[in-house]
CSV table of C-alpha atoms in Angstrom, one decimal:
chain,number,residue,atom,x,y,z
D,393,MET,CA,25.4,12.5,3.9
D,394,GLU,CA,25.9,12.0,0.2
D,395,ARG,CA,22.6,12.2,-1.7
D,396,ALA,CA,21.6,9.6,-4.4
D,397,PRO,CA,20.3,10.9,-7.7
D,398,THR,CA,16.6,11.3,-7.8
D,399,LEU,CA,16.0,8.4,-10.2
D,400,ASP,CA,18.9,6.2,-9.0
D,401,GLY,CA,18.1,2.6,-9.7
D,402,VAL,CA,15.4,3.3,-12.3
D,403,ARG,CA,16.2,1.3,-15.5
D,404,VAL,CA,15.1,2.8,-18.8
D,405,VAL,CA,15.1,1.2,-22.3
D,406,ASP,CA,15.3,4.0,-24.8
D,407,MET,CA,14.0,3.2,-28.2
D,408,THR,CA,13.9,6.8,-29.5
D,409,GLN,CA,15.7,8.9,-32.1
D,410,TYR,CA,15.9,12.5,-33.3
D,411,LEU,CA,14.5,14.9,-30.6
D,412,ALA,CA,11.1,14.4,-29.0
D,413,GLY,CA,11.9,10.9,-27.6
D,414,PRO,CA,15.6,11.7,-26.7
D,415,THR,CA,14.4,14.7,-24.8
D,416,VAL,CA,12.5,12.4,-22.4
D,417,THR,CA,15.4,10.1,-21.8
D,418,ARG,CA,17.9,12.9,-21.5
D,419,LEU,CA,15.8,14.4,-18.6
D,420,LEU,CA,15.6,10.9,-17.0
D,421,ALA,CA,19.4,10.4,-17.4
D,422,GLU,CA,20.1,13.8,-15.9
D,423,LEU,CA,18.1,12.8,-12.9
D,424,GLY,CA,20.2,9.6,-12.5
D,425,ALA,CA,18.2,6.9,-14.3
D,426,ASP,CA,20.2,4.1,-16.0
D,427,VAL,CA,19.3,4.7,-19.7
D,428,VAL,CA,20.2,2.1,-22.3
D,429,LYS,CA,19.8,3.6,-25.8
D,430,ILE,CA,18.8,1.0,-28.4
D,431,GLU,CA,20.2,2.2,-31.7
D,432,GLN,CA,19.0,0.3,-34.6
D,433,ALA,CA,21.9,-1.4,-36.4
D,434,PRO,CA,23.9,-0.7,-38.5
D,435,HIS,CA,23.9,3.1,-38.3
D,436,GLY,CA,22.1,4.0,-35.1
D,437,ASP,CA,20.2,7.2,-34.3
D,438,PRO,CA,20.0,9.3,-37.5
D,439,SER,CA,20.7,12.4,-35.5
D,440,ARG,CA,24.3,11.3,-35.1
D,441,ALA,CA,24.8,12.9,-38.5
D,442,TYR,CA,22.4,15.8,-38.1
D,443,ALA,CA,22.8,19.6,-37.9
D,444,VAL,CA,26.2,20.9,-36.6
D,445,VAL,CA,28.7,18.2,-37.2
D,446,ASN,CA,32.4,18.6,-36.4
D,447,ASP,CA,35.0,15.8,-37.0
D,448,GLY,CA,32.1,13.4,-37.8
D,449,ARG,CA,30.5,14.1,-34.4
D,450,SER,CA,27.1,15.8,-34.1
D,451,GLY,CA,26.7,18.4,-31.3
D,452,TYR,CA,23.0,17.9,-31.6
D,453,PHE,CA,23.3,14.3,-30.8
D,454,VAL,CA,25.7,15.0,-27.9
D,455,GLN,CA,23.3,17.5,-26.3
D,456,GLN,CA,20.3,15.1,-26.4
D,457,ASN,CA,22.0,11.9,-25.5
D,458,ARG,CA,24.4,12.6,-22.6
D,459,GLY,CA,24.4,10.0,-19.9
D,460,LYS,CA,22.9,7.2,-22.0
D,461,ARG,CA,24.6,3.9,-22.7
D,462,SER,CA,24.5,2.9,-26.4
D,463,LEU,CA,23.6,-0.6,-27.5
D,464,CYS,CA,23.6,-0.7,-31.3
D,465,LEU,CA,21.4,-3.7,-32.1
D,466,ASP,CA,19.6,-5.4,-34.9
D,467,PHE,CA,16.5,-6.4,-33.0
D,468,ASP,CA,14.8,-7.9,-36.1
D,469,HIS,CA,17.4,-10.7,-35.9
D,470,PRO,CA,16.3,-13.5,-33.5
D,471,ASP,CA,19.5,-13.1,-31.4
D,472,GLY,CA,19.1,-9.4,-31.3
D,473,ARG,CA,15.4,-9.7,-30.3
D,474,ALA,CA,16.5,-12.0,-27.5
D,475,VAL,CA,18.8,-9.3,-26.2
D,476,LEU,CA,16.1,-6.7,-26.4
D,477,ASP,CA,13.5,-8.9,-24.6
D,478,ALA,CA,16.0,-9.5,-21.8
D,479,LEU,CA,16.6,-5.8,-21.4
D,480,ILE,CA,12.9,-5.0,-21.3
D,481,ALA,CA,12.2,-7.8,-18.8
D,482,ARG,CA,14.4,-6.0,-16.2
D,483,ALA,CA,13.4,-2.4,-17.1
D,484,ASP,CA,11.1,-0.1,-15.2
D,485,VAL,CA,10.4,2.2,-18.2
D,486,LEU,CA,10.5,1.8,-22.0
D,487,VAL,CA,10.3,5.0,-24.1
D,488,GLU,CA,9.7,4.9,-27.9
D,489,ASN,CA,8.8,7.3,-30.7
D,490,TYR,CA,8.6,5.0,-33.7
D,491,GLY,CA,6.0,5.5,-36.4
D,492,PRO,CA,2.5,4.0,-36.1
D,493,GLY,CA,2.5,0.2,-36.1
D,494,VAL,CA,6.3,-0.3,-36.2
D,495,LEU,CA,6.6,-1.8,-32.8
D,496,ASP,CA,3.1,-3.4,-32.8
D,497,ARG,CA,4.1,-5.5,-35.8
D,498,ARG,CA,7.1,-6.8,-33.8
D,499,GLY,CA,5.1,-7.7,-30.8
D,500,LEU,CA,6.5,-4.7,-28.9
D,501,GLY,CA,3.4,-2.5,-28.7
D,502,TRP,CA,1.8,-1.6,-25.4
D,503,ASP,CA,-0.8,-4.4,-25.2
D,504,ALA,CA,1.8,-7.1,-25.8
D,505,LEU,CA,4.3,-5.6,-23.5
D,506,HIS,CA,1.8,-5.1,-20.7
D,507,ARG,CA,0.7,-8.7,-20.8
D,508,ARG,CA,4.3,-9.9,-20.5
D,509,HIS,CA,5.5,-7.2,-18.1
D,510,PRO,CA,2.6,-5.8,-16.0
D,511,ARG,CA,4.9,-3.5,-14.0
D,512,LEU,CA,6.5,-1.9,-17.1
D,513,ILE,CA,5.8,1.7,-17.9
D,514,VAL,CA,5.7,2.4,-21.6
D,515,ALA,CA,5.9,6.0,-22.9
D,516,SER,CA,5.0,6.6,-26.5
D,517,ILE,CA,5.6,10.0,-28.2
D,518,SER,CA,4.0,10.6,-31.6
D,519,GLY,CA,2.5,13.4,-33.6
D,520,TYR,CA,-1.1,12.6,-33.0
D,521,GLY,CA,-1.1,10.0,-30.2
D,522,ARG,CA,-1.8,6.3,-30.5
D,523,ASP,CA,-5.6,6.4,-30.4
D,524,SER,CA,-6.2,9.4,-32.6
D,525,GLU,CA,-8.2,9.3,-35.8
D,526,TYR,CA,-5.0,10.7,-37.3
D,527,ALA,CA,-2.7,8.2,-35.6
D,528,ASP,CA,-1.4,6.8,-38.9
D,529,ARG,CA,-0.3,10.2,-40.2
D,530,ALA,CA,3.4,11.1,-40.2
D,531,ALA,CA,4.3,14.2,-38.2
D,532,PHE,CA,7.3,16.2,-37.3
D,533,ASP,CA,7.6,19.4,-35.2
D,534,LEU,CA,6.5,21.7,-38.0
D,535,ILE,CA,3.4,19.6,-38.7
D,536,ALA,CA,2.5,19.7,-35.0
D,537,GLN,CA,2.9,23.5,-34.9
D,538,ALA,CA,0.5,23.8,-37.8
D,539,GLN,CA,-2.1,21.3,-36.6
D,540,SER,CA,-2.1,22.6,-33.0
D,541,GLY,CA,-3.0,26.2,-34.1
D,542,ILE,CA,0.3,27.5,-32.8
D,543,MET,CA,1.4,28.7,-36.2
D,544,TYR,CA,-2.0,30.3,-36.9
D,545,VAL,CA,-1.5,32.8,-34.1
D,546,THR,CA,2.2,33.4,-34.8
D,547,GLY,CA,3.5,36.0,-37.3
D,548,ALA,CA,2.8,39.5,-38.6
D,549,PRO,CA,-0.9,40.5,-38.9
D,550,ASP,CA,-0.7,40.8,-42.7
D,551,GLY,CA,1.8,38.0,-43.2
D,552,PRO,CA,1.7,34.2,-43.4
D,553,PRO,CA,1.5,31.9,-40.4
D,554,MET,CA,5.0,31.4,-39.0
D,555,PRO,CA,6.6,28.6,-37.0
D,556,VAL,CA,8.3,29.2,-33.7
D,557,GLY,CA,12.0,29.5,-34.2
D,558,THR,CA,12.8,26.3,-32.3
D,559,SER,CA,11.5,22.7,-32.2
D,560,ILE,CA,9.0,23.6,-29.5
D,561,GLY,CA,6.6,20.7,-30.4
D,562,ASP,CA,9.3,18.0,-30.0
D,563,VAL,CA,10.8,19.4,-26.8
D,564,ASN,CA,7.4,20.3,-25.2
D,565,ALA,CA,6.1,16.7,-25.9
D,566,GLY,CA,9.3,15.3,-24.4
D,567,VAL,CA,8.9,17.3,-21.2
D,568,HIS,CA,5.2,16.2,-20.9
D,569,ALA,CA,6.3,12.6,-21.4
D,570,ALA,CA,8.9,12.9,-18.7
D,571,ALA,CA,6.3,14.3,-16.3
D,572,GLY,CA,3.9,11.4,-17.2
D,573,ILE,CA,6.6,8.8,-16.5
D,574,GLY,CA,7.2,10.4,-13.1
D,575,PHE,CA,3.5,10.2,-12.3
D,576,ALA,CA,3.3,6.6,-13.5
D,577,LEU,CA,6.3,5.6,-11.4
D,578,TYR,CA,4.5,7.1,-8.4
D,579,GLN,CA,1.3,5.3,-9.2
D,580,ARG,CA,3.2,2.0,-9.6
D,581,GLU,CA,4.5,2.4,-6.0
D,582,ARG,CA,0.9,2.3,-4.8
D,583,THR,CA,-0.6,-0.3,-7.2
D,584,GLY,CA,2.3,-2.4,-8.5
D,585,ARG,CA,1.1,-1.9,-12.1
D,586,GLY,CA,2.6,-0.1,-15.0
D,587,GLN,CA,0.7,1.9,-17.5
D,588,HIS,CA,0.9,3.5,-21.0
D,589,VAL,CA,1.9,7.1,-21.2
D,590,ASP,CA,0.6,8.2,-24.6
D,591,ILE,CA,1.9,11.7,-25.5
D,592,SER,CA,0.9,13.5,-28.7
D,593,MET,CA,3.0,16.4,-29.9
D,594,VAL,CA,-0.2,18.1,-31.2
D,595,ASP,CA,-2.0,17.7,-27.9
D,596,ALA,CA,1.0,19.1,-25.9
D,597,LEU,CA,1.1,22.2,-28.1
D,598,PHE,CA,-2.7,22.6,-28.2
D,599,HIS,CA,-2.7,22.6,-24.4
D,600,MET,CA,-0.7,25.8,-24.5
D,601,HIS,CA,-3.6,28.0,-25.8
D,602,GLU,CA,-4.6,30.2,-23.0
D,603,LEU,CA,-7.3,32.3,-24.8
D,604,ALA,CA,-7.8,30.9,-28.3
D,605,ILE,CA,-10.2,28.1,-27.4
D,606,GLN,CA,-12.5,29.6,-24.7
D,607,GLY,CA,-12.4,33.1,-26.0
D,608,PRO,CA,-14.4,32.8,-29.2
D,609,PRO,CA,-17.4,30.9,-27.7
D,610,LEU,CA,-17.6,33.2,-24.7
D,611,THR,CA,-17.8,36.2,-27.1
D,612,GLY,CA,-20.3,34.7,-29.5
D,613,MET,CA,-17.4,34.3,-31.9
D,614,ARG,CA,-17.0,38.1,-32.1
D,615,TRP,CA,-13.4,37.7,-30.9
D,616,ARG,CA,-11.1,35.3,-32.5
D,617,PRO,CA,-7.3,35.1,-32.2
D,618,THR,CA,-5.3,36.5,-35.1
D,619,ARG,CA,-1.7,36.9,-35.8
D,620,ALA,CA,-0.5,40.0,-33.9
D,621,GLY,CA,3.1,40.3,-34.8
D,622,HIS,CA,5.4,41.7,-32.2
D,623,GLN,CA,2.7,43.5,-30.1
D,624,SER,CA,-0.3,42.1,-28.3
D,625,PRO,CA,-3.8,42.5,-29.8
D,626,VAL,CA,-5.4,42.3,-26.3
D,627,ASN,CA,-3.3,44.5,-24.1
D,628,ALA,CA,-1.0,47.5,-24.2
D,629,PRO,CA,1.7,48.2,-23.6
D,630,MET,CA,2.6,44.6,-24.3
D,631,GLY,CA,5.1,43.3,-26.9
D,632,ALA,CA,8.4,44.0,-28.4
D,633,TYR,CA,9.5,47.7,-28.8
D,634,PRO,CA,12.6,49.0,-30.5
D,635,GLY,CA,15.3,50.3,-28.2
D,636,PRO,CA,18.4,52.3,-28.8
D,637,GLU,CA,20.4,49.1,-29.6
D,638,GLY,CA,18.0,46.2,-29.9
D,639,TRP,CA,14.5,45.1,-29.0
D,640,ILE,CA,12.9,45.2,-25.6
D,641,VAL,CA,9.9,43.4,-24.4
D,642,VAL,CA,7.5,45.1,-22.0
D,643,GLN,CA,4.3,43.7,-20.4
D,644,VAL,CA,2.1,46.1,-18.5
D,645,MET,CA,-0.9,44.6,-16.8
D,646,GLU,CA,-3.4,46.6,-14.7
D,647,ARG,CA,-1.3,46.8,-11.6
D,648,GLN,CA,1.8,47.9,-13.5
D,649,TRP,CA,0.2,50.8,-15.3
D,650,PRO,CA,0.8,53.6,-12.7
D,651,GLY,CA,4.4,52.5,-12.3
D,652,PHE,CA,4.9,52.3,-16.0
D,653,CYS,CA,3.7,55.9,-16.4
D,654,ARG,CA,6.2,57.1,-13.8
D,655,ALA,CA,9.0,55.0,-15.3
D,656,ILE,CA,8.7,56.7,-18.7
D,657,GLY,CA,8.4,60.2,-17.1
D,658,ARG,CA,4.7,60.6,-18.1
D,659,PRO,CA,2.8,60.3,-14.8
D,660,GLU,CA,-0.1,62.2,-16.4
D,661,LEU,CA,-0.9,59.3,-18.6
D,662,GLU,CA,-2.2,57.2,-15.7
D,663,HIS,CA,-5.4,59.2,-15.6
D,664,ASP,CA,-5.6,60.1,-19.3
D,665,GLU,CA,-9.1,59.2,-20.4
D,666,ARG,CA,-7.7,57.4,-23.4
D,667,PHE,CA,-5.6,55.0,-21.3
D,668,ALA,CA,-7.2,55.1,-17.9
D,669,ASP,CA,-8.4,51.4,-18.0
D,670,LEU,CA,-7.5,48.3,-19.8
D,671,ARG,CA,-10.4,48.7,-22.3
D,672,GLY,CA,-9.2,52.2,-23.2
D,673,ARG,CA,-5.6,51.1,-23.6
D,674,HIS,CA,-6.7,48.3,-25.8
D,675,ARG,CA,-8.9,50.5,-27.9
D,676,ASN,CA,-6.1,53.1,-28.3
D,677,ARG,CA,-3.2,50.7,-28.3
D,678,ARG,CA,-1.7,52.1,-31.6
D,679,GLU,CA,-1.4,55.6,-30.1
D,680,LEU,CA,-0.1,54.2,-26.8
D,681,ASN,CA,2.4,51.9,-28.5
D,682,GLY,CA,3.7,54.9,-30.4
D,683,ILE,CA,4.3,56.8,-27.1
D,684,VAL,CA,6.2,53.8,-25.8
D,685,GLU,CA,8.4,53.5,-28.9
D,686,GLU,CA,9.1,57.2,-28.8
D,687,TRP,CA,10.3,56.8,-25.2
D,688,THR,CA,12.3,53.6,-25.7
D,689,THR,CA,14.2,54.8,-28.7
D,690,ALA,CA,15.1,58.2,-27.0
D,691,GLN,CA,17.0,56.5,-24.2
D,692,ALA,CA,20.8,56.3,-24.0
D,693,SER,CA,21.0,52.6,-24.1
D,694,ASP,CA,18.9,49.4,-23.8
D,695,ASP,CA,20.3,49.1,-20.3
D,696,ALA,CA,18.9,52.5,-19.5
D,697,VAL,CA,15.4,51.4,-20.7
D,698,ILE,CA,15.6,48.3,-18.5
D,699,ALA,CA,16.8,50.2,-15.5
D,700,ALA,CA,14.0,52.8,-15.7
D,701,LEU,CA,11.3,50.1,-16.0
D,702,GLU,CA,12.7,47.9,-13.3
D,703,SER,CA,12.9,50.9,-10.9
D,704,GLU,CA,9.0,50.7,-11.0
D,705,ARG,CA,8.8,46.9,-11.1
D,706,VAL,CA,7.6,46.8,-14.6
D,707,PRO,CA,8.2,43.4,-16.2
D,708,CYS,CA,10.7,43.8,-19.1
D,709,ALA,CA,13.6,42.1,-20.8
D,710,LYS,CA,15.9,42.5,-23.7
D,711,VAL,CA,15.2,40.2,-26.6
D,712,ILE,CA,18.5,38.3,-26.6
D,713,GLU,CA,20.2,36.1,-29.2
D,714,PRO,CA,20.3,32.6,-27.7
D,715,ILE,CA,24.1,32.5,-27.7
D,716,ALA,CA,24.1,35.7,-25.6
D,717,ALA,CA,23.0,33.5,-22.7
D,718,VAL,CA,26.6,32.3,-22.4
D,719,GLY,CA,28.1,34.4,-19.6
D,720,HIS,CA,24.7,36.0,-18.7
D,721,PRO,CA,24.3,36.3,-15.0
D,722,HIS,CA,20.8,34.7,-14.9
D,723,TYR,CA,21.8,31.6,-16.9
D,724,GLU,CA,25.1,31.2,-15.3
D,725,SER,CA,23.7,31.5,-11.7
D,726,ARG,CA,21.0,28.9,-12.6
D,727,GLU,CA,23.6,26.5,-14.1
D,728,MET,CA,21.6,26.7,-17.4
D,729,ILE,CA,24.8,27.0,-19.3
D,730,ARG,CA,26.6,23.7,-19.2
D,731,ARG,CA,30.1,23.2,-20.5
D,732,VAL,CA,30.4,19.4,-20.8
D,733,PRO,CA,33.2,17.2,-22.0
D,734,ASP,CA,33.0,15.0,-25.1
D,735,PRO,CA,35.6,12.5,-26.3
D,736,ILE,CA,35.5,13.8,-29.9
D,737,LEU,CA,34.5,17.4,-29.6
D,738,GLY,CA,36.2,18.4,-26.4
D,739,GLU,CA,34.1,20.9,-24.5
D,740,VAL,CA,30.5,21.4,-25.7
D,741,THR,CA,28.3,24.2,-24.5
D,742,ILE,CA,24.7,23.2,-24.0
D,743,PRO,CA,21.6,24.3,-22.1
D,744,GLY,CA,21.3,23.0,-18.6
D,745,ASN,CA,18.5,21.0,-17.0
D,746,PRO,CA,15.5,23.1,-16.0
D,747,LEU,CA,14.4,20.6,-13.4
D,748,ARG,CA,15.8,21.6,-10.1
D,749,LEU,CA,15.1,19.3,-7.2
D,750,SER,CA,16.5,20.2,-3.8
D,751,GLU,CA,17.4,16.6,-2.9
D,752,HIS,CA,19.0,15.9,-6.2
D,753,PRO,CA,22.9,16.1,-6.0
D,754,GLY,CA,23.1,18.5,-8.9
D,755,PRO,CA,24.5,18.2,-12.4
D,756,LEU,CA,25.8,14.7,-13.0
D,757,PRO,CA,29.1,14.1,-15.0
D,758,LEU,CA,27.5,12.6,-18.1
D,759,LEU,CA,29.0,11.8,-21.5
D,760,ALA,CA,27.2,11.1,-24.8
D,761,PRO,CA,28.0,7.6,-26.1
D,762,LEU,CA,29.8,6.5,-29.2
D,763,LEU,CA,27.8,4.2,-31.4
D,764,GLY,CA,27.5,0.9,-29.6
D,765,GLU,CA,30.0,1.9,-27.0
D,766,HIS,CA,28.3,-0.1,-24.3
D,767,ASN,CA,27.5,-3.2,-26.3
D,768,ALA,CA,29.7,-5.5,-24.3
D,769,GLU,CA,28.9,-3.9,-20.9
D,770,VAL,CA,25.2,-4.1,-21.3
D,771,LEU,CA,25.3,-7.7,-22.7
D,772,ALA,CA,27.6,-8.8,-19.8
D,773,GLU,CA,25.0,-7.5,-17.4
D,774,LEU,CA,22.4,-9.7,-19.1
D,775,GLY,CA,24.7,-12.7,-18.6
D,776,TYR,CA,26.3,-13.0,-22.0
D,777,GLU,CA,29.8,-14.4,-22.0
D,778,ALA,CA,32.7,-12.8,-24.0
D,779,ALA,CA,32.4,-15.6,-26.7
D,780,ASP,CA,28.7,-14.9,-27.1
D,781,ILE,CA,29.3,-11.2,-27.5
D,782,ASP,CA,32.0,-11.8,-30.1
D,783,ARG,CA,29.6,-14.1,-32.0
D,784,LEU,CA,26.9,-11.4,-32.0
D,785,GLU,CA,29.4,-8.8,-33.3
D,786,ALA,CA,30.7,-11.1,-36.0
D,787,GLY,CA,27.2,-11.8,-37.2
D,788,GLY,CA,26.3,-8.1,-37.4
D,789,VAL,CA,23.7,-8.4,-34.6
D,790,ILE,CA,25.5,-5.7,-32.7
D,791,ARG,CA,27.5,-2.9,-34.2
D,792,SER,CA,29.8,-0.1,-33.1
D,793,GLY,CA,31.4,3.0,-34.5
D,794,GLU,CA,33.9,5.7,-33.8
D,795,ARG,CA,31.5,8.5,-33.7
């Protein structure tokens, strides 16, 4: 029996741009939701011209907006607002990542929408959240990394705080929002009521601290997290070590210690009084890390290092350049490398969907829309006649473009 997509029949109005918001609706589209992307006329999502652009088409936009239908609309015009209101009236979910007050001033904030559409789920993604003391502050990914403390603990011990090398705040917030929407849809099945999913980029990153918040109070503030560079300040061996060809990450916890000693050909280290327990390995971590580096760099290849460690079930991995994932057996077998078609760029290689559900029919054949590509289609579904659509286009209420 042919399986329907997980979110088949779920209607989403997407009022997002750039990355955090589009991450949410990308995940929903990949699970089969009908996502109508509202692009503010006349130019649409600014990310259409962002980052790697080829022949006027942004690969960044393609990756984040596959499977969505584009309606390029001036919703500040009365006729455009009527279109938007009609779309929202039939939607299950609205996702937005506008700045503070932008939608409230237009009567499109949560309170106003909930009064008119009590079943509607509204997801808002912002830097600090809608009810924060900092709600009015502007924030992008870098700001969230700083405010959340992620930057404070990232970098070399004697160097400045460093951001993570990808937009972790945006994407992390987007995944949290997608989860919140799923829970809200489940709750609506039981209560019939929608709710507001209020996601803060700062909160989503702050939630990732596993030691930095509870550790200082529990030690009377004697221990506080610091930047540790490429090796752990709390455990050893743990971190990145130079190999014959590149860098290799090793993480040895208590149970892995005996096997690690055998893997590097130093079984006597298991009971060496300097390293016999976690406290000793921590106290003598510089000496121990030196022993590890001497061994890793002496091997014939990085593969030889990995093979020796894996023979004893010691967790390890090469530090790979992201593009090296293309053709890699793990990523290919998990369908995490997707080669997707695009009407302008041809084939585009992107990361796959990490959400794997056994009843979902698998990767869907999705395309990223051209600007306003689905104007007529969406309006026709709302009951607009061809003459009405032509009038809206002539008046600049709806727009379209080649890229």
